[in-house]
Coordinates of C-alpha atoms and ligand atoms in Angstrom, one line a residue:
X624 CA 45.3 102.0 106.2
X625 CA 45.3 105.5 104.9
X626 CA 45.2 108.6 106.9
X627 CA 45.1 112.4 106.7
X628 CA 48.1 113.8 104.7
X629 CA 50.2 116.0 107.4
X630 CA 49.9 119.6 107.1
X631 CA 52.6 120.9 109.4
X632 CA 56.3 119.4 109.9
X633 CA 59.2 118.9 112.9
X634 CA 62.9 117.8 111.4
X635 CA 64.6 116.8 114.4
X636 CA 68.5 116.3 113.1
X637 CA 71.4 114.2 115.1
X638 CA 75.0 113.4 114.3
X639 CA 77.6 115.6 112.2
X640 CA 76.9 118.6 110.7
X641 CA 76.0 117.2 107.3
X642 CA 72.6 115.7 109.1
X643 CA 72.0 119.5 109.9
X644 CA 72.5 120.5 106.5
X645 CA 70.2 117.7 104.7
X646 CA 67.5 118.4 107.6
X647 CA 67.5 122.2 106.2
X648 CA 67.5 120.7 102.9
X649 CA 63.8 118.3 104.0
X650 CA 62.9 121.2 105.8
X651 CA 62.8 123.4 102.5
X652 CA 61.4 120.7 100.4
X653 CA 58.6 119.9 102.6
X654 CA 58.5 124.2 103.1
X655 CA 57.9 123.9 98.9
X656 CA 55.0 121.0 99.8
X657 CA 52.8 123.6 101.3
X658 CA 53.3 122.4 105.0
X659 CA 54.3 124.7 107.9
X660 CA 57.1 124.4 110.2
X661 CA 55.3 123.2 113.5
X662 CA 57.0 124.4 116.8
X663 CA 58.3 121.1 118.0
X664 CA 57.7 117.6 117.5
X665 CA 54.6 117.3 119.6
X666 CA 52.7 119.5 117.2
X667 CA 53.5 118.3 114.0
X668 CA 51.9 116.1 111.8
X669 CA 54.4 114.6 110.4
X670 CA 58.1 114.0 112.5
X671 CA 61.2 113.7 110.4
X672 CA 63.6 111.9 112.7
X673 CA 67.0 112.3 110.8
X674 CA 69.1 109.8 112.5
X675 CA 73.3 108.9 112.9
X676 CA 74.7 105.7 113.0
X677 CA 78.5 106.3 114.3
X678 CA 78.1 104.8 117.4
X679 CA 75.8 102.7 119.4
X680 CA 73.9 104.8 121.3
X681 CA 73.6 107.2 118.3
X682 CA 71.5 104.6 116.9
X683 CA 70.0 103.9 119.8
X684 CA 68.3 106.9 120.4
X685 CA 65.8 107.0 117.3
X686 CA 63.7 104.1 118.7
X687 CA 63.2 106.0 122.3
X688 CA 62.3 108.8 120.5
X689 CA 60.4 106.9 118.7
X690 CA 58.5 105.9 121.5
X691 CA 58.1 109.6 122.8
X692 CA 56.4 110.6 120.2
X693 CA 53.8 107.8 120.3
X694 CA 53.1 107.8 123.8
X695 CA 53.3 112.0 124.0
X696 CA 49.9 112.3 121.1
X697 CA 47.5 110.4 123.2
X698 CA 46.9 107.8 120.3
X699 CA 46.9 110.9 118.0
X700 CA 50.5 109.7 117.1
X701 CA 52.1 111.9 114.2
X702 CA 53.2 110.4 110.8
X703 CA 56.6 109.0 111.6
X704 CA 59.7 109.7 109.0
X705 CA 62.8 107.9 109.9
X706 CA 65.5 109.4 107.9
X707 CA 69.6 109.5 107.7
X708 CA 71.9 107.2 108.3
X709 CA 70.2 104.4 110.8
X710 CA 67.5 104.4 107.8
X711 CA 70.7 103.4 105.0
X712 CA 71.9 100.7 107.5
X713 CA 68.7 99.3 109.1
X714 CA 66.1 99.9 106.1
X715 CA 62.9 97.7 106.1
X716 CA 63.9 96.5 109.9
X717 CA 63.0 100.2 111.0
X718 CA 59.4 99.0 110.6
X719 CA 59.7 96.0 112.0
X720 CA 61.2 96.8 115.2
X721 CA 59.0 100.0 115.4
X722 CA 55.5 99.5 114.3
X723 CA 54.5 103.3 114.5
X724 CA 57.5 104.3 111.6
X725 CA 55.6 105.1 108.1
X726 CA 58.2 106.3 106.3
X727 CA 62.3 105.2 105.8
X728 CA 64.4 107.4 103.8
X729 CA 68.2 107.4 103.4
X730 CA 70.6 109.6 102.9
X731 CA 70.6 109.9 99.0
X732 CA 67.1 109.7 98.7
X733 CA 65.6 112.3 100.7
X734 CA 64.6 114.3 97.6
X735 CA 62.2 111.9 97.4
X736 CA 60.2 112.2 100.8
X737 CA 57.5 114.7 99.5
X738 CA 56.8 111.5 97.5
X739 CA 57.0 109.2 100.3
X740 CA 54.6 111.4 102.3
X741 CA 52.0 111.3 100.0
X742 CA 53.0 107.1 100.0
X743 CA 52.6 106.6 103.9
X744 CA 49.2 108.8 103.6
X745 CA 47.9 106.3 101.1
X746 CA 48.7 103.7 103.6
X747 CA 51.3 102.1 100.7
X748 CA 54.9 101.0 101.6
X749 CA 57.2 103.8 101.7
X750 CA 60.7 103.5 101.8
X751 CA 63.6 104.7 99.9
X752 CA 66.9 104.1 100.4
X753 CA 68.4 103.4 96.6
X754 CA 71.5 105.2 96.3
X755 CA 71.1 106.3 92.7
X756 CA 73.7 107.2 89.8
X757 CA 72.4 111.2 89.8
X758 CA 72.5 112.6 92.7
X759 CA 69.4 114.0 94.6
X760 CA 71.4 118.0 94.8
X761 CA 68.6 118.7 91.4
X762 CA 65.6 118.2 92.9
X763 CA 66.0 119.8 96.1
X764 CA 64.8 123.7 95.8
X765 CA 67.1 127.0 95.8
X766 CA 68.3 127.7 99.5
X767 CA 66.1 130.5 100.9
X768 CA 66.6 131.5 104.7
X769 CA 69.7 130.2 105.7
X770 CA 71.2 131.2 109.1
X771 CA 74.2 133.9 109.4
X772 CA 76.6 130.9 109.2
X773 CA 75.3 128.4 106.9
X774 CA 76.2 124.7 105.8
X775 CA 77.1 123.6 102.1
X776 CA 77.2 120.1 100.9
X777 CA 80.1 120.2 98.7
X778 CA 81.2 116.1 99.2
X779 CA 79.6 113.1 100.2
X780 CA 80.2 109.4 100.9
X781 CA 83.8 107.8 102.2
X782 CA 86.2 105.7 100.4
X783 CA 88.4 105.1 103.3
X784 CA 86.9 102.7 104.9
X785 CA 88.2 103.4 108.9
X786 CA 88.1 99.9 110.3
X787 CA 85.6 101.5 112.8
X788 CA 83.7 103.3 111.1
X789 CA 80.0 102.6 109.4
X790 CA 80.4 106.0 107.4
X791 CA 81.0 104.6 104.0
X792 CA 77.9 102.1 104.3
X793 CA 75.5 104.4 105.3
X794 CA 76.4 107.5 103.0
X795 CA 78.0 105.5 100.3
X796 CA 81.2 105.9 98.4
X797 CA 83.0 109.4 97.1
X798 CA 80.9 111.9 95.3
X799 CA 82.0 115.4 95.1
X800 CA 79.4 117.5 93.2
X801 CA 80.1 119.6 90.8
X802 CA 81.9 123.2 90.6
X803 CA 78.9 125.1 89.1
X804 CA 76.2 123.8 91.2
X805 CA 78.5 124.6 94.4
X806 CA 79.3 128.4 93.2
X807 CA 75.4 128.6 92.6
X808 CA 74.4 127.7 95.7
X809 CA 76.9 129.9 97.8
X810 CA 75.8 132.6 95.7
X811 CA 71.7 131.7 96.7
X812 CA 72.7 131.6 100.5
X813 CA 74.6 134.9 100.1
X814 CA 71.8 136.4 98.7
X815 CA 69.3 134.9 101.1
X816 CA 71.5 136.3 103.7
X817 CA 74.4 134.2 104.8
X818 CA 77.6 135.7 105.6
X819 CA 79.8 132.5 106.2
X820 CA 79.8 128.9 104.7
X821 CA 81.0 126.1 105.9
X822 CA 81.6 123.4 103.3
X823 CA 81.1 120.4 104.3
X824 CA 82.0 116.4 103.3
X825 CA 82.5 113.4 105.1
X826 CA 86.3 113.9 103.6
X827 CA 85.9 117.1 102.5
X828 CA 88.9 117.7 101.4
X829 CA 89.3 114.9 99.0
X830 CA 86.9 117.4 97.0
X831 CA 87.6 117.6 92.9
X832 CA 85.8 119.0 90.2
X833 CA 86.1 120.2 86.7
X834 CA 85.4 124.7 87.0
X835 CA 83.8 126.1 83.9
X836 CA 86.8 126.2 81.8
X837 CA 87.7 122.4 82.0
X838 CA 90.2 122.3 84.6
X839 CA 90.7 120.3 87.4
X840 CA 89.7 122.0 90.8
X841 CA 90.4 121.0 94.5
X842 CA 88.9 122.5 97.8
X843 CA 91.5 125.1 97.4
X844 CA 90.4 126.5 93.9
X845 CA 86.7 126.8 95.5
X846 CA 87.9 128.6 98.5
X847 CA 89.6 131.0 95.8
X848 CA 86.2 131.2 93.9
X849 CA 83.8 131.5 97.1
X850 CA 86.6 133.7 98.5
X851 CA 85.7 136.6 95.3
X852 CA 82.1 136.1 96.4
X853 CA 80.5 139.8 97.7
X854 CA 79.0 139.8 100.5
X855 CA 81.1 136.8 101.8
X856 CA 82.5 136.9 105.3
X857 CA 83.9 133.5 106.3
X858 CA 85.0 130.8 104.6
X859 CA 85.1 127.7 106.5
X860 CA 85.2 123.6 105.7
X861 CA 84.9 120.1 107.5
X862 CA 85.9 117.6 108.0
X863 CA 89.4 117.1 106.5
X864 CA 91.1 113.9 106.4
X865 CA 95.3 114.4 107.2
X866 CA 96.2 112.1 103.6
X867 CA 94.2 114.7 101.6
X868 CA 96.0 117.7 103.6
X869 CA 97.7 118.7 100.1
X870 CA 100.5 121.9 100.6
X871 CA 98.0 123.7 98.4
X872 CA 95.2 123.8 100.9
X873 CA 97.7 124.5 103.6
X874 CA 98.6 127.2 101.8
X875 CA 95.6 129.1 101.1
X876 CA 95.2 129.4 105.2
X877 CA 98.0 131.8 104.8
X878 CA 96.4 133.6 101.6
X879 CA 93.0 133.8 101.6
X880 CA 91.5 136.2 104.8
X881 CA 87.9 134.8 104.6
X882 CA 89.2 131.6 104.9
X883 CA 88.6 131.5 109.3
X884 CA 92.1 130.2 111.0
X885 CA 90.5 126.8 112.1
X886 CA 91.3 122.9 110.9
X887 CA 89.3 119.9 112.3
X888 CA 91.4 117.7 111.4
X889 CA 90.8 114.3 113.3
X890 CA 93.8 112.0 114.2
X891 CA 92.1 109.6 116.1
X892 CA 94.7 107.7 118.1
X893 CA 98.7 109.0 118.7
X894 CA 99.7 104.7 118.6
X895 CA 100.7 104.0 114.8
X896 CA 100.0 100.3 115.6
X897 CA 96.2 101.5 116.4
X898 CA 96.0 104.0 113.3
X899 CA 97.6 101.1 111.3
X900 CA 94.8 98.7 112.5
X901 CA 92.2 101.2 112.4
X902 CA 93.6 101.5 108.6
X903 CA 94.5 104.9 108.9
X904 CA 96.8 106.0 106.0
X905 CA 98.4 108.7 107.9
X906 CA 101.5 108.2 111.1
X907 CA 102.0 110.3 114.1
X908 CA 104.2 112.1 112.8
X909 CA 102.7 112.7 109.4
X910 CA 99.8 114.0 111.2
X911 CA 102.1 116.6 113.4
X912 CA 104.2 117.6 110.2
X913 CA 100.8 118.7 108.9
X914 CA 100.1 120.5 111.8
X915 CA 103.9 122.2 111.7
X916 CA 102.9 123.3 108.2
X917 CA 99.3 124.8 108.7
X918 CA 101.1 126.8 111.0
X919 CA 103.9 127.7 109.5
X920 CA 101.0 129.1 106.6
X921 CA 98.5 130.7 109.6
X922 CA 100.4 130.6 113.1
X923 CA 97.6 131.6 114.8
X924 CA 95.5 129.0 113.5
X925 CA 93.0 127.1 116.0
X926 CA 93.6 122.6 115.4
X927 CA 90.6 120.5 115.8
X928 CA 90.8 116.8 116.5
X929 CA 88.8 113.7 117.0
X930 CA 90.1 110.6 119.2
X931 CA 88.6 106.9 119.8
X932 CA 90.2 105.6 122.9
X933 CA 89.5 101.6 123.6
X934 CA 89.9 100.8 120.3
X935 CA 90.3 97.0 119.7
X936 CA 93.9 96.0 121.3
X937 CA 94.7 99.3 122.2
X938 CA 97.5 98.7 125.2
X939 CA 98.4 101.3 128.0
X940 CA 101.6 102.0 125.9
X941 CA 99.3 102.8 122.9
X942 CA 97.1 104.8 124.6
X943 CA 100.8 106.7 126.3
X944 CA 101.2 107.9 122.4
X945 CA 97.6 109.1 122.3
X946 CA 98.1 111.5 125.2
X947 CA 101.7 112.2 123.6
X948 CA 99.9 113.3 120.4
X949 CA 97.6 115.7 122.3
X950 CA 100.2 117.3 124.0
X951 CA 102.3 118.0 120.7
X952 CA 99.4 119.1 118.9
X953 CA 97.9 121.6 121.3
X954 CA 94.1 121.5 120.5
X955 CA 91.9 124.4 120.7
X956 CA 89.4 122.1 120.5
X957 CA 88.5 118.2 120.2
X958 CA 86.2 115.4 120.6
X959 CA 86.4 112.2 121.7
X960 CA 84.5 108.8 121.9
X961 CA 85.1 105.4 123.7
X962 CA 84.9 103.2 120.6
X963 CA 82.0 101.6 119.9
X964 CA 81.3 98.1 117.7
X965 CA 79.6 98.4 115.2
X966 CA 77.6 96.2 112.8
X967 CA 79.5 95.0 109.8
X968 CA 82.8 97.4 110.4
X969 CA 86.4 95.0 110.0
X970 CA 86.6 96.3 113.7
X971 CA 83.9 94.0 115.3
X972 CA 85.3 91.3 114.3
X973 CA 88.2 91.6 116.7
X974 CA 86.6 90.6 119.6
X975 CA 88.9 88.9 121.6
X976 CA 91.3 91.9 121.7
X977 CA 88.2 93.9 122.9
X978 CA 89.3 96.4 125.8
X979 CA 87.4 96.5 129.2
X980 CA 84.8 99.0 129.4
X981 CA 86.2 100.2 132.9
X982 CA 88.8 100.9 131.1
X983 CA 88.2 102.3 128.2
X984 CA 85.8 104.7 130.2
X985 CA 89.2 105.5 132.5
X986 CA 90.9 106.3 129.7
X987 CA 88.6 108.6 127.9
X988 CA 88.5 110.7 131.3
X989 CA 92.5 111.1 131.4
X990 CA 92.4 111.9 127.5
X991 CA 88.9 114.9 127.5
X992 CA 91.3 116.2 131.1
X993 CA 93.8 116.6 129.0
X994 CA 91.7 118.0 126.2
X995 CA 90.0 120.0 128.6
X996 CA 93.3 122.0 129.9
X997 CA 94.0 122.5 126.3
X998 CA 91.2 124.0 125.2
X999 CA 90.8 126.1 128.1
X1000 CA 94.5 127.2 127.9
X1001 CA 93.3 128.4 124.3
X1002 CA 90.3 130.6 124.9
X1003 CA 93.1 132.0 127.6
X1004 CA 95.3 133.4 125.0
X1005 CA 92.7 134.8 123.4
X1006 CA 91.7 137.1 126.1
X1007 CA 93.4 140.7 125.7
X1008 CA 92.5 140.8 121.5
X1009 CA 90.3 142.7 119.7
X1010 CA 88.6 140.6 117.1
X1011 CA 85.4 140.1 114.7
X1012 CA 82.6 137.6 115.7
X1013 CA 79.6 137.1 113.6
X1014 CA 76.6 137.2 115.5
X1015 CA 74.7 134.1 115.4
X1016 CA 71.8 134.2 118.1
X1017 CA 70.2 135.7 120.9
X1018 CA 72.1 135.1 124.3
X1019 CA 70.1 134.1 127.6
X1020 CA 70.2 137.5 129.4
X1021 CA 68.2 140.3 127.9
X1022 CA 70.6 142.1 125.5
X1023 CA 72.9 139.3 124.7
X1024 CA 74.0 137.7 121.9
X1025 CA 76.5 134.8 121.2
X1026 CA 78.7 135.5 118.3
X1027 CA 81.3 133.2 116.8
X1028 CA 85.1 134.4 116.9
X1029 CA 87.6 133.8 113.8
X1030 CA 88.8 130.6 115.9
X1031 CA 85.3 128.9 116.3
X1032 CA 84.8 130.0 120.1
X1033 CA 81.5 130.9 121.2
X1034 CA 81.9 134.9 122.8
X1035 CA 79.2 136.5 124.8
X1036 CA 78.4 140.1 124.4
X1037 CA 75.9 143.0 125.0
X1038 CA 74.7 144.5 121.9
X1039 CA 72.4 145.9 120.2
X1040 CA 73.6 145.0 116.7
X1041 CA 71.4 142.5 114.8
X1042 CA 71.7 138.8 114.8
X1043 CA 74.0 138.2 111.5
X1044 CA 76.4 141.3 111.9
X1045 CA 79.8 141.6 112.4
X1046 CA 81.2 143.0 114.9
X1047 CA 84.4 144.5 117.2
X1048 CA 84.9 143.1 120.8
X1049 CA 87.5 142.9 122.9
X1050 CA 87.5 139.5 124.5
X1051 CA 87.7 140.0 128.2
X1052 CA 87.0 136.6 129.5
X1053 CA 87.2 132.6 128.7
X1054 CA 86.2 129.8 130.5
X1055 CA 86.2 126.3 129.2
X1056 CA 83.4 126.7 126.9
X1057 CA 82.4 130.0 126.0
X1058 CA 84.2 133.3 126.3
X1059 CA 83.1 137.2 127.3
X1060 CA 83.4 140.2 124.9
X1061 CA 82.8 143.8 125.3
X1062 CA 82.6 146.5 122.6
X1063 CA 85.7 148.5 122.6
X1064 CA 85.1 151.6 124.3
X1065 CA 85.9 154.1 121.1
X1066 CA 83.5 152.0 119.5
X1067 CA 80.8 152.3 122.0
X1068 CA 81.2 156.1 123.0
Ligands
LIG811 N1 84.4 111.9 108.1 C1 84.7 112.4 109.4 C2 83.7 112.0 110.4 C3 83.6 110.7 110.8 S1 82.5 110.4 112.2 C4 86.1 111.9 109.7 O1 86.7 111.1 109.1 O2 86.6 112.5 110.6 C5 83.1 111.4 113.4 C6 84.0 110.8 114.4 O3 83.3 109.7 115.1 C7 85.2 110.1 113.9 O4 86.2 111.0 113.6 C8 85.6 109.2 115.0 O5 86.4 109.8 115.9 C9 84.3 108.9 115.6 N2 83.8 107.5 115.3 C10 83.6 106.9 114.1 N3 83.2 105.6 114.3 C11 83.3 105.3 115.6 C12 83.1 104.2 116.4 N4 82.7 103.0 115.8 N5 83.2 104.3 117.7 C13 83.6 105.4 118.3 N6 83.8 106.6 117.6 C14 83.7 106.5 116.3
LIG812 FE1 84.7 107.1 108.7 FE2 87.3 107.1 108.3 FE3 85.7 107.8 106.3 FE4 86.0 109.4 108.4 S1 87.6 108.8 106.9 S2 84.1 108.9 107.5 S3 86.3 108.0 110.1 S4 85.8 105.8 107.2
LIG813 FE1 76.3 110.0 111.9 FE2 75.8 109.6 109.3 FE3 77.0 111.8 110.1 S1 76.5 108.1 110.8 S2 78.1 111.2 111.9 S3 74.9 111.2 110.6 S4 77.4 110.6 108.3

């Protein structure tokens, strides 16, 4: 059956940061198209669910939405675009288990979905989820209102292969694109008005590329060449894995200014039994002698981390080390997840060493406590220092904005200045979440 071809558009994105980034990316394309960004979902013609697949209820989630949107149009239901990663592992079962989807598109073919539009509206079969040879970064169009901090694609895909983890299924294997094309769109989101960049890749730091004069580059030769770019801020860049930690990237946290004093840098259990069987190729104690070393380079620097607790034969003792870890790391911040089976991972298949949900849900309590103090006992220290936030968007109360600081913490403050400037505050309060900053009173007489 065909129907009308959809003149406005709603990208709804979940899951990491790199979803964000490629729902910009669809967002411009379809912007290109002729169709208009529509206010939410309920108005649009067409919905562009952009989907994750990490964990259970992740995936989950896309076919209640799915439902939502059906039931909220009154039979008027809007043209329904399932995209990301649920759409590289499910594919033509999308459609099958929810009649009202028109359109499937993965992650490595979304340059293709103006295509697919005009497909669906023909009432033709459209889904796309090849993973082809050259990369879809070509057809997309030149970045043109990014936000204050914007997102850059530098890596894709996972070679790793977590024991966990559906990652390398759903966005393929290790592609890190090319040095000029990177340069050339940092430069394009500067213009358009971006004053930091966070590069991104599933392993972003196993990043490599030839520059323009032949040699071999690794994430820190960009950060040198982004770090020369005017107008620049903040250089930031996620999410590292600790076996491509090389001294050289350590290092440029203690050279480079614009590069912001912050490292995600995910660990995911303290047991090296677990990280073993989770085919982690990093220790305990390899992870913390990273850690020692970023901060020998930046000792102010704010560590990020990511845990799984419940992980297939994961023991009291085992989980003992994960709480050990934490408290030798000292997060700023982290995030953590009861593990979660999923479909075709080495992991599932160890189901009789399964652990309890009870608990598995007990543990993840005792762990995001701990976590909690932590990153609460940082945004502490920080209160007493003067330091610059970016302004990022408008705050709740009239004449607030939120701004991020150096360290990634969300800071409150009353100003006039415009959304994308940067700005003095003294930080005068922190709670767990967010913190409170006031203009330093020379600079606001
Ligand atoms: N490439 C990144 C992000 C991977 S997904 C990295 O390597 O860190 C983000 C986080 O989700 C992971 O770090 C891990 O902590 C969590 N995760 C991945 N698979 C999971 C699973 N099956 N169950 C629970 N958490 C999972
Ligand atoms: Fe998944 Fe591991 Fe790759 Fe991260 S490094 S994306 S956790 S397989
Ligand atoms: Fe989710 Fe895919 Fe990102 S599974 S975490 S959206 S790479």
């Amino acid at each position: 059956m065909s129907r009308k071809s959809p003149k406005s558009y709603h990208v709804k994105s979940f899951g990491c940061q790199m979803n964000v980034y490629d729902g910009e990316r669809m967002a411009e394309l379809l912007d290109a198209q002729g169709l208009s960004p529509a206010k939410d979902a309920d108005a649009a013609d067409l919905v562009v669910l952009n989907t994750c697949h990490i964990r259970e209820k992740a995936a989950e989630k896309v076919y209640s939405d799915i439902g939502r949107l059906v039931k909220g149009k009154g039979g008027d239901k809007p043209m329904i675009a399932v995209a990301g990663c649920v759409a590289q592992a499910e594919g033509a079962e999308i459609p099958k288990r929810a009649r009202d989807v028109d359109i499937v598109v993965g992650p490595q073919a979304y340059h293709k979905l103006p295509d697919l539009v005009a497909k669906a509206a023909r009432g033709e079969n459209a889904l796309d989820t090849d993973m082809p040879a050259a990369s879809k970064f070509g057809a997309l169009p030149k970045r043109a209102k990014p936000a204050p901090s914007a997102f850059l694609t530098v890596q894709e895909g996972c070679d790793k292969f977590c024991t966990y983890c559906v990652v390398p299924y759903t966005r393929g294997a290790e592609v890190s694109r090319p040095w000029d094309a990177i340069v050339d769109e940092a430069k394009a989101l500067v213009d358009a008005g971006a004053k930091e960049i966070t590069l991104l890749g599933q392993n972003v730091n196993a990043w490599q590329s030839e520059d323009e004069a032949g040699r071999t580059q690794r994430l820190d030769g960009l950060i040198r060449a982004l770090d020369r770019i005017e107008g620049l801020a903040r250089i930031r860049y996620t999410t590292s894995h600790p076996s491509d930690m090389t001294g050289e990237l350590i290092a440029a946290h203690g050279e480079f200014e614009k590069l912001m004093p912050y490292l995600h840098l995910p660990v995911q259990s303290g047991s090296d039994p677990i990280l073993k069987a989770m085919n982690r190729s990093h220790s305990a104690a390899s992870y913390l002698a990273i850690l020692d070393h970023v901060r020998q380079a930046r000792p102010d620097i704010a560590i990020s981390g990511d845990f799984i607790v419940g992980f297939p034969g994961e023991s009291e003792a085992d989980f003992d080390a994960t709480l050990e870890i934490v408290r030798a790391a000292k997060y700023a911040h982290a995030f953590s997840f009861k593990y979660s089976p999923r479909p075709g991972t080495p992991a599932a298949e160890m189901g009789d060493e399964f652990v309890p949900a009870e608990i598995a849900d007990e543990r993840l309590q005792r762990l995001q406590a701990l976590l909690n103090e932590q990153q609460l006992a940082f945004n502490r220290k920080t209160v007493g220092k003067t330091t610059q936030l970016l302004l990022e968007r408008d705050g709740r109360k009239p004449g607030q904005k939120i701004g991020k600081s150096p360290w990634l913490q969300s800071v409150h403050v009353e100003t006039d200045a415009p959304i994308g400037s940067l700005i003095d505050v003294d930080i005068v309060s922190a709670g767990p979440n967010s913190l409170g900053g006031a203009i330093p009173a020379k600079a606001a007489a």
